[in-house]
Coordinates of C-alpha atoms in Angstrom, one line a residue:
X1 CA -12.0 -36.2 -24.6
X2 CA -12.3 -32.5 -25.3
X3 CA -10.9 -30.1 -23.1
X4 CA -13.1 -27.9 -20.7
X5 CA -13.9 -23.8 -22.1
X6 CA -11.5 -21.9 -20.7
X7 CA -13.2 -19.3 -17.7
X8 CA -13.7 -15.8 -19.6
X9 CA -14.2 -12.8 -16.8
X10 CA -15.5 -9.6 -17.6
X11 CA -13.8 -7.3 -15.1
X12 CA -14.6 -2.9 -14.3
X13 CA -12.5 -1.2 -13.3
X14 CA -12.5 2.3 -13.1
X15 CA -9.1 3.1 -12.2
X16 CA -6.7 0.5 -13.8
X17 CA -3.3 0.5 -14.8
X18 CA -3.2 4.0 -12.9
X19 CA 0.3 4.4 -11.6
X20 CA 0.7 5.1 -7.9
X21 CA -3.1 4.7 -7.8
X22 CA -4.0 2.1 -4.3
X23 CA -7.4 1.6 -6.1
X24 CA -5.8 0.9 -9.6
X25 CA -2.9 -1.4 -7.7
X26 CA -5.3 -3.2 -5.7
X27 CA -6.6 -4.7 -9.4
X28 CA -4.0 -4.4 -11.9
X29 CA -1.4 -6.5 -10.0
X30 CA -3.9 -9.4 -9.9
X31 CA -4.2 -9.5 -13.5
X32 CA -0.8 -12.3 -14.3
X33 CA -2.2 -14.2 -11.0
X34 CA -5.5 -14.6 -12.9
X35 CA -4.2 -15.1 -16.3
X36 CA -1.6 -18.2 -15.2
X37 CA -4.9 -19.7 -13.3
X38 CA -6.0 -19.9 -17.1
X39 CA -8.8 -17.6 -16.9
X40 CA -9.2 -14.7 -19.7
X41 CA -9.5 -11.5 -18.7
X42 CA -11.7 -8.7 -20.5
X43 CA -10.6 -5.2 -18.7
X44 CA -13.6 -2.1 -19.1
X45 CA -11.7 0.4 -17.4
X46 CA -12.1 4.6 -17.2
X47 CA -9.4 6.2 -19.8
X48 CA -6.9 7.9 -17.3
X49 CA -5.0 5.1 -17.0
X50 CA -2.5 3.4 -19.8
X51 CA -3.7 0.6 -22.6
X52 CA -2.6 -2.9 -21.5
X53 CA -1.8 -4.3 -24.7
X54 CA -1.4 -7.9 -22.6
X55 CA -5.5 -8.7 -23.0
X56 CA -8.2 -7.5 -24.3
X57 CA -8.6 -4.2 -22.0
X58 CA -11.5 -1.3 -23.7
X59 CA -10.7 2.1 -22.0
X60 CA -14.1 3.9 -22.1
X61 CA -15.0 7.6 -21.1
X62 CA -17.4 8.5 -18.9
X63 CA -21.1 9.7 -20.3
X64 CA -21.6 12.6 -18.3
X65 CA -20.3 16.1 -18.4
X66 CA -19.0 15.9 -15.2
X67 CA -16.8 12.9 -15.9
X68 CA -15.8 14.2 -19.3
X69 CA -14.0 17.0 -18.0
X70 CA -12.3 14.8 -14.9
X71 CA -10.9 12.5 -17.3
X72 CA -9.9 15.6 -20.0
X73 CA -8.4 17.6 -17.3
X74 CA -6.2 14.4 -16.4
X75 CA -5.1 13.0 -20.5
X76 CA -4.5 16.7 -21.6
X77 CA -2.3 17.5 -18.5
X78 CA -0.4 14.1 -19.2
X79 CA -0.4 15.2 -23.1
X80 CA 0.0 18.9 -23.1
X81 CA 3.8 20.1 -22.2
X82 CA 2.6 23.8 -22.2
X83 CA 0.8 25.0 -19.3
X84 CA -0.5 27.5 -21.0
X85 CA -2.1 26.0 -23.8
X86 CA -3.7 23.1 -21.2
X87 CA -5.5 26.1 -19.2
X88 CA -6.9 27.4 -22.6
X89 CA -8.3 24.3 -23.7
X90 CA -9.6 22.9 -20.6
X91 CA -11.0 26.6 -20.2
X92 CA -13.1 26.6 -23.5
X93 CA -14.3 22.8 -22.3
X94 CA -15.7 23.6 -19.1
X95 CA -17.5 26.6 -20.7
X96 CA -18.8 24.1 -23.2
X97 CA -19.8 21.3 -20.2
X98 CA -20.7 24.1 -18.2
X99 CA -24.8 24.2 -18.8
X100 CA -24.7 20.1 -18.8
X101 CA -22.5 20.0 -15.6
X102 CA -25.1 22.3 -13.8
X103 CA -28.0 20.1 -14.8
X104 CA -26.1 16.6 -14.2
X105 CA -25.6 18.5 -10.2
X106 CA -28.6 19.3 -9.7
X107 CA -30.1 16.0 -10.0
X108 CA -27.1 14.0 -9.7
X109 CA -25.1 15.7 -7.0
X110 CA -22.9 12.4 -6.5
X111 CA -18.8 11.2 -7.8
X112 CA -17.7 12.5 -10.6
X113 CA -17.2 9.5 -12.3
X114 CA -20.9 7.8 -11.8
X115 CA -21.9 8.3 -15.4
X116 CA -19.0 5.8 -16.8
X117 CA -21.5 2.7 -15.5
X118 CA -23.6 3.8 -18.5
X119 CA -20.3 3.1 -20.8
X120 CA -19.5 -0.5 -19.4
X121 CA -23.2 -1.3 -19.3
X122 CA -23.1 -0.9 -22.9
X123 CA -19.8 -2.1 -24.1
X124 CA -20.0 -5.1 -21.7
X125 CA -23.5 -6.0 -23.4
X126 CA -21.7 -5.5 -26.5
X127 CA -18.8 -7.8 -25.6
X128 CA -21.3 -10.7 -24.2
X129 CA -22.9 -10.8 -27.8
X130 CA -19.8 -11.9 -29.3
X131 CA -18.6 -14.1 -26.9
X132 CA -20.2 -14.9 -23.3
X133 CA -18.7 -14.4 -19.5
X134 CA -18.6 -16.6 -16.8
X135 CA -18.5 -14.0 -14.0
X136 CA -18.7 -10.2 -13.8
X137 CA -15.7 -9.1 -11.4
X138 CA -16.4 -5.4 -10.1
X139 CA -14.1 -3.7 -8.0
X140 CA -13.8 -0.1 -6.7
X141 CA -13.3 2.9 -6.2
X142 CA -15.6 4.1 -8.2
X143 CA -19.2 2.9 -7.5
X144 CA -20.0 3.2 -11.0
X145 CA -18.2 -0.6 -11.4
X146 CA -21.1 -2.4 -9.0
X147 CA -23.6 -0.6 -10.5
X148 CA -23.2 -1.4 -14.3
X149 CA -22.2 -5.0 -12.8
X150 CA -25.0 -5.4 -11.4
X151 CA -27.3 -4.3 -14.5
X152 CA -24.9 -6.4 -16.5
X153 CA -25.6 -9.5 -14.3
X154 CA -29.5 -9.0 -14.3
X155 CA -29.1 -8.9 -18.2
X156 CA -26.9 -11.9 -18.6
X157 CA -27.7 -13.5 -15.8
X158 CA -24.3 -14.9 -15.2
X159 CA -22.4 -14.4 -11.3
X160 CA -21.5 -11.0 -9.9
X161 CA -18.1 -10.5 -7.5
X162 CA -18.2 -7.4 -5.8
X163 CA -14.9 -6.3 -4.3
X164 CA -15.5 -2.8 -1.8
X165 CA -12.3 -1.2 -1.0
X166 CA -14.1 1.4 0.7
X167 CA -16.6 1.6 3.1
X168 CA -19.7 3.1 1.8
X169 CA -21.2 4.3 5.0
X170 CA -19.3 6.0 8.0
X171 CA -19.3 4.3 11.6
X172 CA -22.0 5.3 13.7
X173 CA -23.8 7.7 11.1
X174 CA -27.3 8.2 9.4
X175 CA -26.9 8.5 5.8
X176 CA -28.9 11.9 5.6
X177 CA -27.8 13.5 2.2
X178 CA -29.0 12.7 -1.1
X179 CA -25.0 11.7 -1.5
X180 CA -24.8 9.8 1.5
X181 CA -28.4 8.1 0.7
X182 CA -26.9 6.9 -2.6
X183 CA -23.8 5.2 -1.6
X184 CA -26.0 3.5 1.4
X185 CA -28.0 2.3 -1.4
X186 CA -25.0 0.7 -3.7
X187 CA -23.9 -1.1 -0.6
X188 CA -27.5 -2.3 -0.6
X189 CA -27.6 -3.6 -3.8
X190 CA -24.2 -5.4 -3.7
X191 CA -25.5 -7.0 -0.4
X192 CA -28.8 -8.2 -2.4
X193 CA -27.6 -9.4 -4.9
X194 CA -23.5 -9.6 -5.4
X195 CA -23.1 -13.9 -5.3
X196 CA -20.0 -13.1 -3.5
X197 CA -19.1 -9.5 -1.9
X198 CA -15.8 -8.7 -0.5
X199 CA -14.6 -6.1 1.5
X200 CA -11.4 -5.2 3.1
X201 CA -11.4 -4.8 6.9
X202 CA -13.4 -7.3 8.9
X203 CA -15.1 -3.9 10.5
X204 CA -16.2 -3.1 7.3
X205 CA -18.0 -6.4 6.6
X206 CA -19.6 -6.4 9.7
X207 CA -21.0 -3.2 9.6
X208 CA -22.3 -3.4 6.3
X209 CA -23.7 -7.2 7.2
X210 CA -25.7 -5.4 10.1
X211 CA -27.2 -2.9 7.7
X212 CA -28.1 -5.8 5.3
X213 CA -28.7 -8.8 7.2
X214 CA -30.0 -10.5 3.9
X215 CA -26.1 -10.4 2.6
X216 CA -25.4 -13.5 5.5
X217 CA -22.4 -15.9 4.1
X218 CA -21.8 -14.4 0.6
X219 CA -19.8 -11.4 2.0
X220 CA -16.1 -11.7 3.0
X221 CA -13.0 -10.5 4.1
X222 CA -9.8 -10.1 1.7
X223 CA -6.3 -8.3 2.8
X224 CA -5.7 -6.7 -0.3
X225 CA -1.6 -7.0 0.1
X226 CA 0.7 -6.2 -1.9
X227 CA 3.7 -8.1 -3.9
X228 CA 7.3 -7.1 -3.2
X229 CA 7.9 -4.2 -5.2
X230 CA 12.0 -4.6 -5.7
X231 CA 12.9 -6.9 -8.4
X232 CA 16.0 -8.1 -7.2
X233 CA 18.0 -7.4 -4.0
X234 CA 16.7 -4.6 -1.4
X235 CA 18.6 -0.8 -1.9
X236 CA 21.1 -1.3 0.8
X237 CA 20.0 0.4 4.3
X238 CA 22.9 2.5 5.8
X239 CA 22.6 4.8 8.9
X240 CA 23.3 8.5 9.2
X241 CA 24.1 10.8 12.2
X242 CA 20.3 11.4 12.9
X243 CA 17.4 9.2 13.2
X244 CA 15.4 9.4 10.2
X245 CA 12.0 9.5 10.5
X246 CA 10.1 9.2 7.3
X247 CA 6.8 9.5 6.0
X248 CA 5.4 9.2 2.6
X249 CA 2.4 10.4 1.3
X250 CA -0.3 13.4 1.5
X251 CA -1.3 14.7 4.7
X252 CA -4.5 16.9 5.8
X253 CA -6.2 17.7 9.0
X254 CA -7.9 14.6 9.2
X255 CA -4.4 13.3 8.4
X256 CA -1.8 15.0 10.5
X257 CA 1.1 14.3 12.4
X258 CA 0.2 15.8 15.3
X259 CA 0.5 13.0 17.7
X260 CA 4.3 13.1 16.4
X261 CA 4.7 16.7 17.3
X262 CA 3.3 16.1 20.8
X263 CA 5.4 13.4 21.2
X264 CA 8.5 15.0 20.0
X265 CA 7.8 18.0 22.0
X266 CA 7.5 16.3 25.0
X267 CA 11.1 14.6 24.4
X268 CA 12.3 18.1 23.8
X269 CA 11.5 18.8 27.8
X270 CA 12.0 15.8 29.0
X271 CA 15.0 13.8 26.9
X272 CA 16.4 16.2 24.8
X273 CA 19.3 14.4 23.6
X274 CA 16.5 11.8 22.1
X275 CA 14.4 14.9 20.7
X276 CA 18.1 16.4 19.1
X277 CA 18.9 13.2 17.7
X278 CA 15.2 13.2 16.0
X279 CA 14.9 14.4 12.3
X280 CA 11.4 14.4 10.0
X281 CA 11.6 13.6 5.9
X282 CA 8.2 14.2 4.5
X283 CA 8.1 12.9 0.6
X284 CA 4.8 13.1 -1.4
X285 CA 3.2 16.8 -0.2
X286 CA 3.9 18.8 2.8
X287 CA 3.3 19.2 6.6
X288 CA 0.3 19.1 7.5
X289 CA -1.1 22.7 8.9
X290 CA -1.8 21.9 12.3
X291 CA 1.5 19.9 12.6
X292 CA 3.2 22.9 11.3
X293 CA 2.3 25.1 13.2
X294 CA 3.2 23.3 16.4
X295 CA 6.4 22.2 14.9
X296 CA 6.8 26.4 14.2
X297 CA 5.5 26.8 17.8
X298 CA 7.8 24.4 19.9
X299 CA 11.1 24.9 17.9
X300 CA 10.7 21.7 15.6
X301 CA 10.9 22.7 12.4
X302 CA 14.9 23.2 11.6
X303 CA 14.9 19.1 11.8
X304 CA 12.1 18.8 9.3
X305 CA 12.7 18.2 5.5
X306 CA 10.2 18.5 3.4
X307 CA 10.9 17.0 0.0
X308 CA 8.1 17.3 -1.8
X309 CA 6.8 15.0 -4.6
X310 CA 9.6 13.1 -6.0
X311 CA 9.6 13.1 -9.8
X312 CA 11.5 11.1 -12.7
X313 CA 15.1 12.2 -12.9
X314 CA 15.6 13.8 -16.1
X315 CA 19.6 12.8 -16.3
X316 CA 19.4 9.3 -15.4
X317 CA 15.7 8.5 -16.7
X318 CA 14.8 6.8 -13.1
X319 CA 11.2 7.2 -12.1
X320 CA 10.0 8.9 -9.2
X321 CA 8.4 5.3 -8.0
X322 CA 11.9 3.9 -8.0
X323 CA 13.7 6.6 -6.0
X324 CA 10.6 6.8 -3.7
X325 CA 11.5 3.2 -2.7
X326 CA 14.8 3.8 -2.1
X327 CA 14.1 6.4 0.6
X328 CA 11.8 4.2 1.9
X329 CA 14.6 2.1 2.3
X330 CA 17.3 4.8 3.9
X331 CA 14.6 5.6 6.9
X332 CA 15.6 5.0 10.2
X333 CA 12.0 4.3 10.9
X334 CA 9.0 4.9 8.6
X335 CA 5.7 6.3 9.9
X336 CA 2.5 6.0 9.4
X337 CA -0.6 7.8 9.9
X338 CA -4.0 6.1 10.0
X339 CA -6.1 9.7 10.4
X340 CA -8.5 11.5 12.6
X341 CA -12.1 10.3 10.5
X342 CA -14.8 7.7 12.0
X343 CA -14.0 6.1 8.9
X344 CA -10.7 4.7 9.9
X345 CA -12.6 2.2 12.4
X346 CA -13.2 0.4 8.6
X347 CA -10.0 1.4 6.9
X348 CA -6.2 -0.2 6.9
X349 CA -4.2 2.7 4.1
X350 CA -2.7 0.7 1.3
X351 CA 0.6 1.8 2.6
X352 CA 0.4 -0.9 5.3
X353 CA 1.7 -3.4 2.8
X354 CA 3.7 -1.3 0.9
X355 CA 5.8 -0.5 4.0
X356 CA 6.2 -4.2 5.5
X357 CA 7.9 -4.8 2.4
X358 CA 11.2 -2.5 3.6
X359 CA 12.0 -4.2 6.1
X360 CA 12.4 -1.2 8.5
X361 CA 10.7 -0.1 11.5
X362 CA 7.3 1.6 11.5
X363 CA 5.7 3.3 13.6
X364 CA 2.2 4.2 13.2
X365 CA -0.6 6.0 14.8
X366 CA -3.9 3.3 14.8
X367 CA -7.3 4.9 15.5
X368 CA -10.1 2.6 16.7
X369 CA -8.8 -0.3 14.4
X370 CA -7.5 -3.8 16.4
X371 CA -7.3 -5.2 12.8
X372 CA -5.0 -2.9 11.5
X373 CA -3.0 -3.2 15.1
X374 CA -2.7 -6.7 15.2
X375 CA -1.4 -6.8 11.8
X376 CA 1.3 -4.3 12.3
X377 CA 2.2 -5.7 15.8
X378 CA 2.4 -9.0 14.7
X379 CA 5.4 -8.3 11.9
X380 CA 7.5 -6.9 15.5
X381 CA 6.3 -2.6 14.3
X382 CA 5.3 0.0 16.8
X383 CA 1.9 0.7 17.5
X384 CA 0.2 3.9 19.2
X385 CA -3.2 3.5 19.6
X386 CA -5.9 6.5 20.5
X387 CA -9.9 6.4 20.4
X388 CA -11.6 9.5 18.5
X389 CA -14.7 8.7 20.8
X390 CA -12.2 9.6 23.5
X391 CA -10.2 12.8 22.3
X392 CA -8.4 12.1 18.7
X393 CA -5.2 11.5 18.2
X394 CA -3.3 13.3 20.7
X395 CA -4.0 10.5 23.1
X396 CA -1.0 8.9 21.0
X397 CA 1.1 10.9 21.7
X398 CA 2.4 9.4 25.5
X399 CA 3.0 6.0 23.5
X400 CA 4.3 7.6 20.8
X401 CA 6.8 9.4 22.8
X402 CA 7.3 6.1 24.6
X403 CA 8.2 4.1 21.6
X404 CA 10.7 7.3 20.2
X405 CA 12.5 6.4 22.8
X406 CA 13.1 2.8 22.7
X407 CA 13.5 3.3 19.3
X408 CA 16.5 5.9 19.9
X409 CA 17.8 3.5 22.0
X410 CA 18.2 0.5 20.1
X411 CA 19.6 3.0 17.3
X412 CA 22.0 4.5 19.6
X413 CA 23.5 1.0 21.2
X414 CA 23.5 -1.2 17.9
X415 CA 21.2 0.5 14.8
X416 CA 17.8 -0.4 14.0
X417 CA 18.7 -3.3 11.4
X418 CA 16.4 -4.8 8.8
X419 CA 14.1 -7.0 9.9
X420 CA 14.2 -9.8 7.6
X421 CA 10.8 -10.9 7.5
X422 CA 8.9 -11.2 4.3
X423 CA 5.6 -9.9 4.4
X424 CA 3.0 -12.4 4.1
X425 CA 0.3 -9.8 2.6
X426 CA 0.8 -10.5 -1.1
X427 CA -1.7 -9.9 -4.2
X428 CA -0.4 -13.6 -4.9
X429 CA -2.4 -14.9 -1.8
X430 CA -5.5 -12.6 -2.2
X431 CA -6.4 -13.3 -6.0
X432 CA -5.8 -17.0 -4.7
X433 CA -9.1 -16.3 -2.2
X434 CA -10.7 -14.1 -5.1
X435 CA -10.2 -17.4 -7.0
X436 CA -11.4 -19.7 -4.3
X437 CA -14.5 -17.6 -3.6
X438 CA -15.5 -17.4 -7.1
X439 CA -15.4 -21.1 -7.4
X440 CA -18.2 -21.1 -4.8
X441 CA -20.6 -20.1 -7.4
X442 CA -19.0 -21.8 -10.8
X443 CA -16.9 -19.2 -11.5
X444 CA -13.5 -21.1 -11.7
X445 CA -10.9 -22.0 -14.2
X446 CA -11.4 -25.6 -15.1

């Protein structure tokens, strides 16, 4: 009896084997889970991340100006040691761009990245000549992904995944602009005519179902996770004279610790031995304005360490990744901040899964998301909640304060140990849905 043809899946992917990238993560780590399912994988991605030499993986530039220089402002920084020469070169390009980049905006004022569908359309088509699919897997990021898949899919007429990691239209708003008008209309298209279209908040899939009715049971809801990122045993967690507070990551104003500052101000009038006991490590970028100028204002700021972006230690060779994880791991408590935008109603920050992975405390500021909430709340973390509807995040700020305290207090009496508790958002168990879904519409290895 002969054996069945192995399932060949043509998956774009802007962003792909992009280190530190949540976009690039979200697909790159599902790659082995596909591959031991016994499906081959054909990888069109953008060209700012590294050549997988594991598969057959094409890195393709964008076709417009506008992308050209993105991606050659990113491979000559990474390439170029001097700084001097890299602001020379990318000088004369940008002149050269510069007549094409004004054109390409006026018509097409939209990411820069959008022309890149026009180099997967083609190299896909390419590809399918010499050997056929059996699904197009888009996922993004980028929009450019769903739409050359879903050229791709009209042309071969072969089944179309559509995995959304963010939403393409805010809560409660009117898309308006041409910009906004265009993303609107990619979330159309997937809901017309993706076979199966995934997104990755519940919120998000109902809001977009109500906007396009006609997308009924082929959307659904995935929890991207992530896998453990420690190979072996976890970097041993030992307490210091402070509590640790730690957060990793960029902040902004729609971003901003502000709700902490409130919170620890408060504590400074009303417990100060909890607020004295209190110190902030901020890794990846620096306080936020706002946050820094209350922290200036209310006498915060000689317990706040800002350490910047961590990079890969020239004497012992160790990347930045793996002494970010560590510090993860030396934090009393970790925080996280969900932001001040409509959009987090939709939205759960990769670093949800990252963080459930350390095993220690987290506390987090949720806005207007039960989702995110539940899922925190139900691996035994710290939730403050506040509405933006009702006055942003400040209204954390009493719980936050609240939960500083019982925090304090376990750390004072007996430490705030590990937890223990593995998380149970993995990439193994989402690319086994991915899998399950796509056998819905004959898209599974035999």
């Amino acid at each position: 009896m002969p054996h069945p043809r192995r399932q060949r899946w043509l998956i774009l992917a802007h962003a792909f084997n992009m280190d530190g990238r949540a976009s690039s993560q979200t697909i790159t780590d599902k790659i082995p889970y596909l591959r031991q399912a016994g499906i081959e994988v054909v990888v069109l991605s953008g060209v700012l991340g590294a050549q997988d030499q594991r598969f057959e993986h094409h890195r393709l530039w964008s076709s417009g100006p506008s992308g050209v220089r993105f991606e050659m402002r990113h491979v000559l920084r990474h390439q170029l040691l001097h700084p001097a020469l890299y602001r020379l070169l990318m000088t004369l390009i940008s002149l050269l761009l510069l007549p094409a980049m004004l054109i390409e905006r006026l018509f097409f004022p939209i990411e820069n990245s959008w022309s890149w569908r026009f180099s997967a359309e083609r190299r896909g088509r390419a590809l399918a000549r010499q050997q056929p699919f059996d699904l197009i897997y888009s996922t993004g990021g980028a929009v450019a992904a769903h739409l050359a898949a879903q050229r791709l899919q009209r042309e071969l007429g072969i089944p179309w995944l559509a995995e959304v990691h963010d939403p393409f239209v805010h809560p409660g708003t009117v898309p308006t602009t041409r910009r906004q008008r265009f993303f609107a209309g990619v979330e159309t298209l997937i809901c017309r005519h993706a076979d199966v279209a995934i997104w990755f908040t519940q919120q998000a899939l109902d809001s977009a179902r109500r906007r396009n009715p006609e997308l009924g049971e082929r959307g659904h809801v995935m929890l991207p996770g992530v896998d453990s990122p420690f190979t072996g045993a976890l970097p041993v967690y030992s307490p210091g004279p402070r509590l640790v507070m730690g957060h990793f990551g960029s902040l902004s104003a729609t971003r901003t610790l502000k709700p902490l500052m409130h919170a620890w101000h408060w504590l400074e009038q009303h417990e100060p031995q909890v607020s004295q006991d209190l110190e902030l490590h901020i890794f990846g970028g620096t306080l936020d304005h706002t946050s820094a100028q209350l922290a200036e204002q209310w006498g915060l700021h000689d317990r706040i360490r800002p350490f910047g972006r961590i990079e890969t230690d020239p004497i012992t060779g160790e990347s930045g990744r793996s002494q970010v994880l560590k510090r993860m791991r030396q934090c009393d408590v970790l925080l996280l901040v969900h932001g001040e935008d409509a959009i987090c109603e939709e939205y759960i920050p990769s670093k949800v899964y990252e963080y459930l992975w350390m095993q220690r405390p987290i506390l987090a500021t949720v806005h207007d998301n039960p989702q995110m909430a539940e899922i925190l709340r139900s691996e035994g973390h710290w939730v403050a909640q506040s509405c933006l509807r009702e006055g942003g995040s400040e209204l954390a700020a009493p719980e936050m304060a609240r939960h500083l305290k019982a925090l304090w207090g376990q750390w004072r009496e007996s430490g705030l140990a590990d937890s223990g508790r593995v998380s149970p958002y993995t990439t193994r168990a989402s690319t086994s849905q991915l899998m399950g879904w796509a056998g819905t519409i004959g898209a599974n290895p035999s």
